[in-house]
């Protein structure tokens, strides 16, 4: 039987499984090196519901994020993050869907300490429709906490010339849905 083996750094190896005397061995039959995708970071406020937060990370990983930054927003209801658990969830997502690049999982930080990209995309019901022209260079998608960002955080983001405000639906979305919708829109218009 054939299996696909990934290293999380772009290498995909097709291997034949050989079974002899109860032991299994993998023989590499071919390898492919996948170039690193364009930088796409998800900066997402820590949610108090760990399952929903991890779900968002898994789906964003499947869609091709290259970096994940847990955000300790002023209105976050939860401020603890299990880094090792997030890495394990990203590895599970890569294994399940075959994405060749594992995203880098960064330590949790406040909004003043985020290493922002050239373009910041945030959901805003008064924003413009997703647009390719908005995306230059590396992209960060930012998703706030339930209850929205504080006035100070909103001001920091909306006054930053790199920020593009996208309307991604008619309804107010839960944080994990907003993260997935924004990432999917970035991927589709890039």
PDB file of C-alpha atoms in Angstrom:
ATOM      1  CA  UNK A   1       0.000   0.000   0.000  1.00  0.00           C
ATOM      2  CA  UNK A   2       1.068   3.615  -0.591  1.00  0.00           C
ATOM      3  CA  UNK A   3       1.162   6.345   2.066  1.00  0.00           C
ATOM      4  CA  UNK A   4       1.951  10.033   1.877  1.00  0.00           C
ATOM      5  CA  UNK A   5       4.473  11.343   4.407  1.00  0.00           C
ATOM      6  CA  UNK A   6       4.848  15.071   5.165  1.00  0.00           C
ATOM      7  CA  UNK A   7       7.527  16.880   7.115  1.00  0.00           C
ATOM      8  CA  UNK A   8       5.613  20.171   7.561  1.00  0.00           C
ATOM      9  CA  UNK A   9       8.325  22.068   5.692  1.00  0.00           C
ATOM     10  CA  UNK A  10       7.187  21.422   2.134  1.00  0.00           C
ATOM     11  CA  UNK A  11       8.462  17.894   1.587  1.00  0.00           C
ATOM     12  CA  UNK A  12       5.939  15.301   0.445  1.00  0.00           C
ATOM     13  CA  UNK A  13       7.166  11.720   0.130  1.00  0.00           C
ATOM     14  CA  UNK A  14       5.175   8.850  -1.346  1.00  0.00           C
ATOM     15  CA  UNK A  15       6.158   5.653   0.389  1.00  0.00           C
ATOM     16  CA  UNK A  16       5.423   1.984  -0.092  1.00  0.00           C
ATOM     17  CA  UNK A  17       4.629   0.058   3.070  1.00  0.00           C
ATOM     18  CA  UNK A  18       6.585  -3.200   3.272  1.00  0.00           C
ATOM     19  CA  UNK A  19       5.588  -5.748   5.881  1.00  0.00           C
ATOM     20  CA  UNK A  20       7.954  -8.557   6.781  1.00  0.00           C
ATOM     21  CA  UNK A  21       7.911 -10.783   9.846  1.00  0.00           C
ATOM     22  CA  UNK A  22       5.348  -8.569  11.589  1.00  0.00           C
ATOM     23  CA  UNK A  23       7.425  -5.396  11.144  1.00  0.00           C
ATOM     24  CA  UNK A  24       6.538  -2.544   8.818  1.00  0.00           C
ATOM     25  CA  UNK A  25       8.998  -0.465   6.827  1.00  0.00           C
ATOM     26  CA  UNK A  26       8.443   2.564   4.596  1.00  0.00           C
ATOM     27  CA  UNK A  27      10.327   2.692   1.304  1.00  0.00           C
ATOM     28  CA  UNK A  28      10.332   6.132  -0.320  1.00  0.00           C
ATOM     29  CA  UNK A  29       9.171   5.847  -3.935  1.00  0.00           C
ATOM     30  CA  UNK A  30       9.136   9.562  -4.813  1.00  0.00           C
ATOM     31  CA  UNK A  31       9.537  12.980  -3.227  1.00  0.00           C
ATOM     32  CA  UNK A  32       8.244  16.433  -4.071  1.00  0.00           C
ATOM     33  CA  UNK A  33       9.355  19.709  -2.531  1.00  0.00           C
ATOM     34  CA  UNK A  34       6.509  22.233  -2.405  1.00  0.00           C
ATOM     35  CA  UNK A  35       7.569  25.888  -2.378  1.00  0.00           C
ATOM     36  CA  UNK A  36       6.651  27.878   0.712  1.00  0.00           C
ATOM     37  CA  UNK A  37       3.319  29.638   0.144  1.00  0.00           C
ATOM     38  CA  UNK A  38       2.921  33.419   0.445  1.00  0.00           C
ATOM     39  CA  UNK A  39       2.890  34.557   4.062  1.00  0.00           C
ATOM     40  CA  UNK A  40      -0.599  34.463   5.566  1.00  0.00           C
ATOM     41  CA  UNK A  41      -0.951  35.017   9.310  1.00  0.00           C
ATOM     42  CA  UNK A  42      -4.049  34.591  11.444  1.00  0.00           C
ATOM     43  CA  UNK A  43      -4.030  36.847  14.508  1.00  0.00           C
ATOM     44  CA  UNK A  44      -6.968  35.663  16.575  1.00  0.00           C
ATOM     45  CA  UNK A  45      -8.138  36.722  19.995  1.00  0.00           C
ATOM     46  CA  UNK A  46      -8.132  33.927  22.530  1.00  0.00           C
ATOM     47  CA  UNK A  47     -11.659  32.598  23.068  1.00  0.00           C
ATOM     48  CA  UNK A  48     -12.944  31.256  26.335  1.00  0.00           C
ATOM     49  CA  UNK A  49     -14.216  28.162  24.466  1.00  0.00           C
ATOM     50  CA  UNK A  50     -11.040  26.185  23.711  1.00  0.00           C
ATOM     51  CA  UNK A  51     -12.784  23.817  21.266  1.00  0.00           C
ATOM     52  CA  UNK A  52     -14.037  26.663  19.064  1.00  0.00           C
ATOM     53  CA  UNK A  53     -10.622  28.347  19.160  1.00  0.00           C
ATOM     54  CA  UNK A  54      -8.825  25.157  18.168  1.00  0.00           C
ATOM     55  CA  UNK A  55     -11.436  24.513  15.451  1.00  0.00           C
ATOM     56  CA  UNK A  56     -10.585  27.904  13.911  1.00  0.00           C
ATOM     57  CA  UNK A  57      -6.861  27.073  13.992  1.00  0.00           C
ATOM     58  CA  UNK A  58      -7.453  23.664  12.373  1.00  0.00           C
ATOM     59  CA  UNK A  59      -9.563  25.090   9.546  1.00  0.00           C
ATOM     60  CA  UNK A  60      -7.194  28.025   8.966  1.00  0.00           C
ATOM     61  CA  UNK A  61      -4.314  25.525   8.773  1.00  0.00           C
ATOM     62  CA  UNK A  62      -6.236  23.493   6.183  1.00  0.00           C
ATOM     63  CA  UNK A  63      -6.768  26.701   4.187  1.00  0.00           C
ATOM     64  CA  UNK A  64      -3.025  27.417   4.195  1.00  0.00           C
ATOM     65  CA  UNK A  65      -2.042  29.894   6.906  1.00  0.00           C
ATOM     66  CA  UNK A  66       1.701  30.090   7.485  1.00  0.00           C
ATOM     67  CA  UNK A  67       1.612  31.622  10.975  1.00  0.00           C
ATOM     68  CA  UNK A  68      -0.828  31.772  13.901  1.00  0.00           C
ATOM     69  CA  UNK A  69      -0.672  34.393  16.658  1.00  0.00           C
ATOM     70  CA  UNK A  70      -2.946  34.032  19.692  1.00  0.00           C
ATOM     71  CA  UNK A  71      -4.077  37.545  20.600  1.00  0.00           C
ATOM     72  CA  UNK A  72      -4.619  38.624  24.199  1.00  0.00           C
ATOM     73  CA  UNK A  73      -7.163  41.336  23.469  1.00  0.00           C
ATOM     74  CA  UNK A  74      -8.364  43.671  26.202  1.00  0.00           C
ATOM     75  CA  UNK A  75     -11.813  42.055  26.116  1.00  0.00           C
ATOM     76  CA  UNK A  76     -10.622  38.465  25.839  1.00  0.00           C
ATOM     77  CA  UNK A  77     -12.427  36.410  28.439  1.00  0.00           C
ATOM     78  CA  UNK A  78      -9.595  33.919  28.617  1.00  0.00           C
ATOM     79  CA  UNK A  79      -5.881  34.714  28.774  1.00  0.00           C
ATOM     80  CA  UNK A  80      -4.256  31.292  28.943  1.00  0.00           C
ATOM     81  CA  UNK A  81      -3.063  29.451  25.881  1.00  0.00           C
ATOM     82  CA  UNK A  82      -1.577  25.967  25.756  1.00  0.00           C
ATOM     83  CA  UNK A  83       1.047  26.439  23.034  1.00  0.00           C
ATOM     84  CA  UNK A  84       1.886  22.726  22.770  1.00  0.00           C
ATOM     85  CA  UNK A  85      -1.788  21.850  22.334  1.00  0.00           C
ATOM     86  CA  UNK A  86      -2.141  24.428  19.519  1.00  0.00           C
ATOM     87  CA  UNK A  87       0.915  22.947  17.770  1.00  0.00           C
ATOM     88  CA  UNK A  88      -0.601  19.459  18.106  1.00  0.00           C
ATOM     89  CA  UNK A  89      -3.893  20.695  16.598  1.00  0.00           C
ATOM     90  CA  UNK A  90      -2.036  22.262  13.649  1.00  0.00           C
ATOM     91  CA  UNK A  91      -0.079  19.026  13.103  1.00  0.00           C
ATOM     92  CA  UNK A  92      -3.334  17.040  13.139  1.00  0.00           C
ATOM     93  CA  UNK A  93      -4.833  19.395  10.539  1.00  0.00           C
ATOM     94  CA  UNK A  94      -1.780  19.114   8.270  1.00  0.00           C
ATOM     95  CA  UNK A  95      -1.809  15.340   8.609  1.00  0.00           C
ATOM     96  CA  UNK A  96      -5.530  15.110   7.850  1.00  0.00           C
ATOM     97  CA  UNK A  97      -5.632  17.349   4.779  1.00  0.00           C
ATOM     98  CA  UNK A  98      -2.113  16.957   3.377  1.00  0.00           C
ATOM     99  CA  UNK A  99      -1.077  20.624   3.516  1.00  0.00           C
ATOM    100  CA  UNK A 100       2.705  20.488   3.040  1.00  0.00           C
ATOM    101  CA  UNK A 101       3.552  23.472   5.277  1.00  0.00           C
ATOM    102  CA  UNK A 102       2.893  23.511   9.024  1.00  0.00           C
ATOM    103  CA  UNK A 103       2.102  27.029  10.273  1.00  0.00           C
ATOM    104  CA  UNK A 104       4.380  28.555  12.864  1.00  0.00           C
ATOM    105  CA  UNK A 105       2.477  28.859  16.154  1.00  0.00           C
ATOM    106  CA  UNK A 106       3.636  31.988  17.959  1.00  0.00           C
ATOM    107  CA  UNK A 107       3.362  32.833  21.674  1.00  0.00           C
ATOM    108  CA  UNK A 108       0.287  34.782  22.793  1.00  0.00           C
ATOM    109  CA  UNK A 109       0.743  38.569  22.761  1.00  0.00           C
ATOM    110  CA  UNK A 110      -1.221  41.766  23.278  1.00  0.00           C
ATOM    111  CA  UNK A 111      -2.173  43.901  20.292  1.00  0.00           C
ATOM    112  CA  UNK A 112       0.737  46.297  20.897  1.00  0.00           C
ATOM    113  CA  UNK A 113       3.239  43.454  20.426  1.00  0.00           C
ATOM    114  CA  UNK A 114       1.919  41.780  17.265  1.00  0.00           C
ATOM    115  CA  UNK A 115       4.434  41.499  14.420  1.00  0.00           C
ATOM    116  CA  UNK A 116       2.036  42.815  11.751  1.00  0.00           C
ATOM    117  CA  UNK A 117       2.437  42.134   8.035  1.00  0.00           C
ATOM    118  CA  UNK A 118       2.403  44.579   5.125  1.00  0.00           C
ATOM    119  CA  UNK A 119      -1.367  44.176   4.842  1.00  0.00           C
ATOM    120  CA  UNK A 120      -3.859  43.720   7.689  1.00  0.00           C
ATOM    121  CA  UNK A 121      -7.331  42.398   6.860  1.00  0.00           C
ATOM    122  CA  UNK A 122     -10.132  42.690   9.391  1.00  0.00           C
ATOM    123  CA  UNK A 123     -13.822  41.949   9.120  1.00  0.00           C
ATOM    124  CA  UNK A 124     -16.141  44.963   9.297  1.00  0.00           C
ATOM    125  CA  UNK A 125     -19.804  45.025   8.307  1.00  0.00           C
ATOM    126  CA  UNK A 126     -19.233  48.569   6.981  1.00  0.00           C
ATOM    127  CA  UNK A 127     -16.133  47.535   5.032  1.00  0.00           C
ATOM    128  CA  UNK A 128     -15.648  46.950   1.322  1.00  0.00           C
ATOM    129  CA  UNK A 129     -16.083  43.609  -0.439  1.00  0.00           C
ATOM    130  CA  UNK A 130     -12.914  41.469  -0.543  1.00  0.00           C
ATOM    131  CA  UNK A 131     -10.595  42.809  -3.227  1.00  0.00           C
ATOM    132  CA  UNK A 132      -7.343  41.537  -4.758  1.00  0.00           C
ATOM    133  CA  UNK A 133      -6.015  45.093  -4.972  1.00  0.00           C
ATOM    134  CA  UNK A 134      -6.076  45.265  -1.167  1.00  0.00           C
ATOM    135  CA  UNK A 135      -3.534  42.463  -0.799  1.00  0.00           C
ATOM    136  CA  UNK A 136       0.069  43.525  -1.117  1.00  0.00           C
ATOM    137  CA  UNK A 137       2.931  41.450   0.251  1.00  0.00           C
ATOM    138  CA  UNK A 138       2.499  39.465   3.438  1.00  0.00           C
ATOM    139  CA  UNK A 139      -1.021  39.415   4.869  1.00  0.00           C
ATOM    140  CA  UNK A 140      -2.326  39.268   8.458  1.00  0.00           C
ATOM    141  CA  UNK A 141      -5.971  38.462   9.088  1.00  0.00           C
ATOM    142  CA  UNK A 142      -7.051  39.761  12.495  1.00  0.00           C
ATOM    143  CA  UNK A 143     -10.092  38.529  14.412  1.00  0.00           C
ATOM    144  CA  UNK A 144     -11.151  40.119  17.669  1.00  0.00           C
ATOM    145  CA  UNK A 145     -12.788  38.731  20.761  1.00  0.00           C
ATOM    146  CA  UNK A 146     -16.447  38.045  21.269  1.00  0.00           C
ATOM    147  CA  UNK A 147     -17.867  41.446  22.109  1.00  0.00           C
ATOM    148  CA  UNK A 148     -15.422  43.106  19.701  1.00  0.00           C
ATOM    149  CA  UNK A 149     -12.176  44.958  20.221  1.00  0.00           C
ATOM    150  CA  UNK A 150     -11.926  47.736  22.795  1.00  0.00           C
ATOM    151  CA  UNK A 151     -12.160  51.301  21.456  1.00  0.00           C
ATOM    152  CA  UNK A 152      -8.371  51.640  21.794  1.00  0.00           C
ATOM    153  CA  UNK A 153      -7.710  48.429  19.855  1.00  0.00           C
ATOM    154  CA  UNK A 154     -10.213  49.396  17.136  1.00  0.00           C
ATOM    155  CA  UNK A 155      -8.536  52.778  16.820  1.00  0.00           C
ATOM    156  CA  UNK A 156      -5.080  51.198  16.504  1.00  0.00           C
ATOM    157  CA  UNK A 157      -6.281  48.917  13.720  1.00  0.00           C
ATOM    158  CA  UNK A 158      -8.551  51.273  11.782  1.00  0.00           C
ATOM    159  CA  UNK A 159      -6.026  54.131  11.867  1.00  0.00           C
ATOM    160  CA  UNK A 160      -3.233  51.898  10.564  1.00  0.00           C
ATOM    161  CA  UNK A 161      -2.869  52.546   6.822  1.00  0.00           C
ATOM    162  CA  UNK A 162      -2.121  48.856   6.253  1.00  0.00           C
ATOM    163  CA  UNK A 163      -5.596  47.820   7.483  1.00  0.00           C
ATOM    164  CA  UNK A 164      -8.201  46.791   4.916  1.00  0.00           C
ATOM    165  CA  UNK A 165     -11.725  46.416   6.280  1.00  0.00           C
ATOM    166  CA  UNK A 166     -13.700  43.716   4.489  1.00  0.00           C
ATOM    167  CA  UNK A 167     -17.416  43.002   4.704  1.00  0.00           C
ATOM    168  CA  UNK A 168     -17.754  39.219   4.590  1.00  0.00           C
ATOM    169  CA  UNK A 169     -21.446  38.779   5.145  1.00  0.00           C
ATOM    170  CA  UNK A 170     -24.672  40.400   6.223  1.00  0.00           C
ATOM    171  CA  UNK A 171     -24.711  38.863   9.694  1.00  0.00           C
ATOM    172  CA  UNK A 172     -22.480  39.319  12.702  1.00  0.00           C
ATOM    173  CA  UNK A 173     -20.238  36.245  12.797  1.00  0.00           C
ATOM    174  CA  UNK A 174     -18.822  34.244  15.664  1.00  0.00           C
ATOM    175  CA  UNK A 175     -15.067  34.635  15.959  1.00  0.00           C
ATOM    176  CA  UNK A 176     -14.188  31.223  14.527  1.00  0.00           C
ATOM    177  CA  UNK A 177     -16.562  31.702  11.584  1.00  0.00           C
ATOM    178  CA  UNK A 178     -15.115  35.152  10.871  1.00  0.00           C
ATOM    179  CA  UNK A 179     -11.573  33.737  10.941  1.00  0.00           C
ATOM    180  CA  UNK A 180     -12.417  30.971   8.465  1.00  0.00           C
ATOM    181  CA  UNK A 181     -14.390  33.313   6.174  1.00  0.00           C
ATOM    182  CA  UNK A 182     -11.653  35.959   6.097  1.00  0.00           C
ATOM    183  CA  UNK A 183      -8.875  33.422   5.464  1.00  0.00           C
ATOM    184  CA  UNK A 184     -10.933  31.754   2.699  1.00  0.00           C
ATOM    185  CA  UNK A 185     -11.539  35.142   1.075  1.00  0.00           C
ATOM    186  CA  UNK A 186      -7.849  36.063   1.196  1.00  0.00           C
ATOM    187  CA  UNK A 187      -6.900  32.711  -0.336  1.00  0.00           C
ATOM    188  CA  UNK A 188      -9.534  33.009  -3.073  1.00  0.00           C
ATOM    189  CA  UNK A 189      -8.665  36.566  -4.166  1.00  0.00           C
ATOM    190  CA  UNK A 190      -4.882  36.192  -3.959  1.00  0.00           C
TER     191      UNK A 190
END
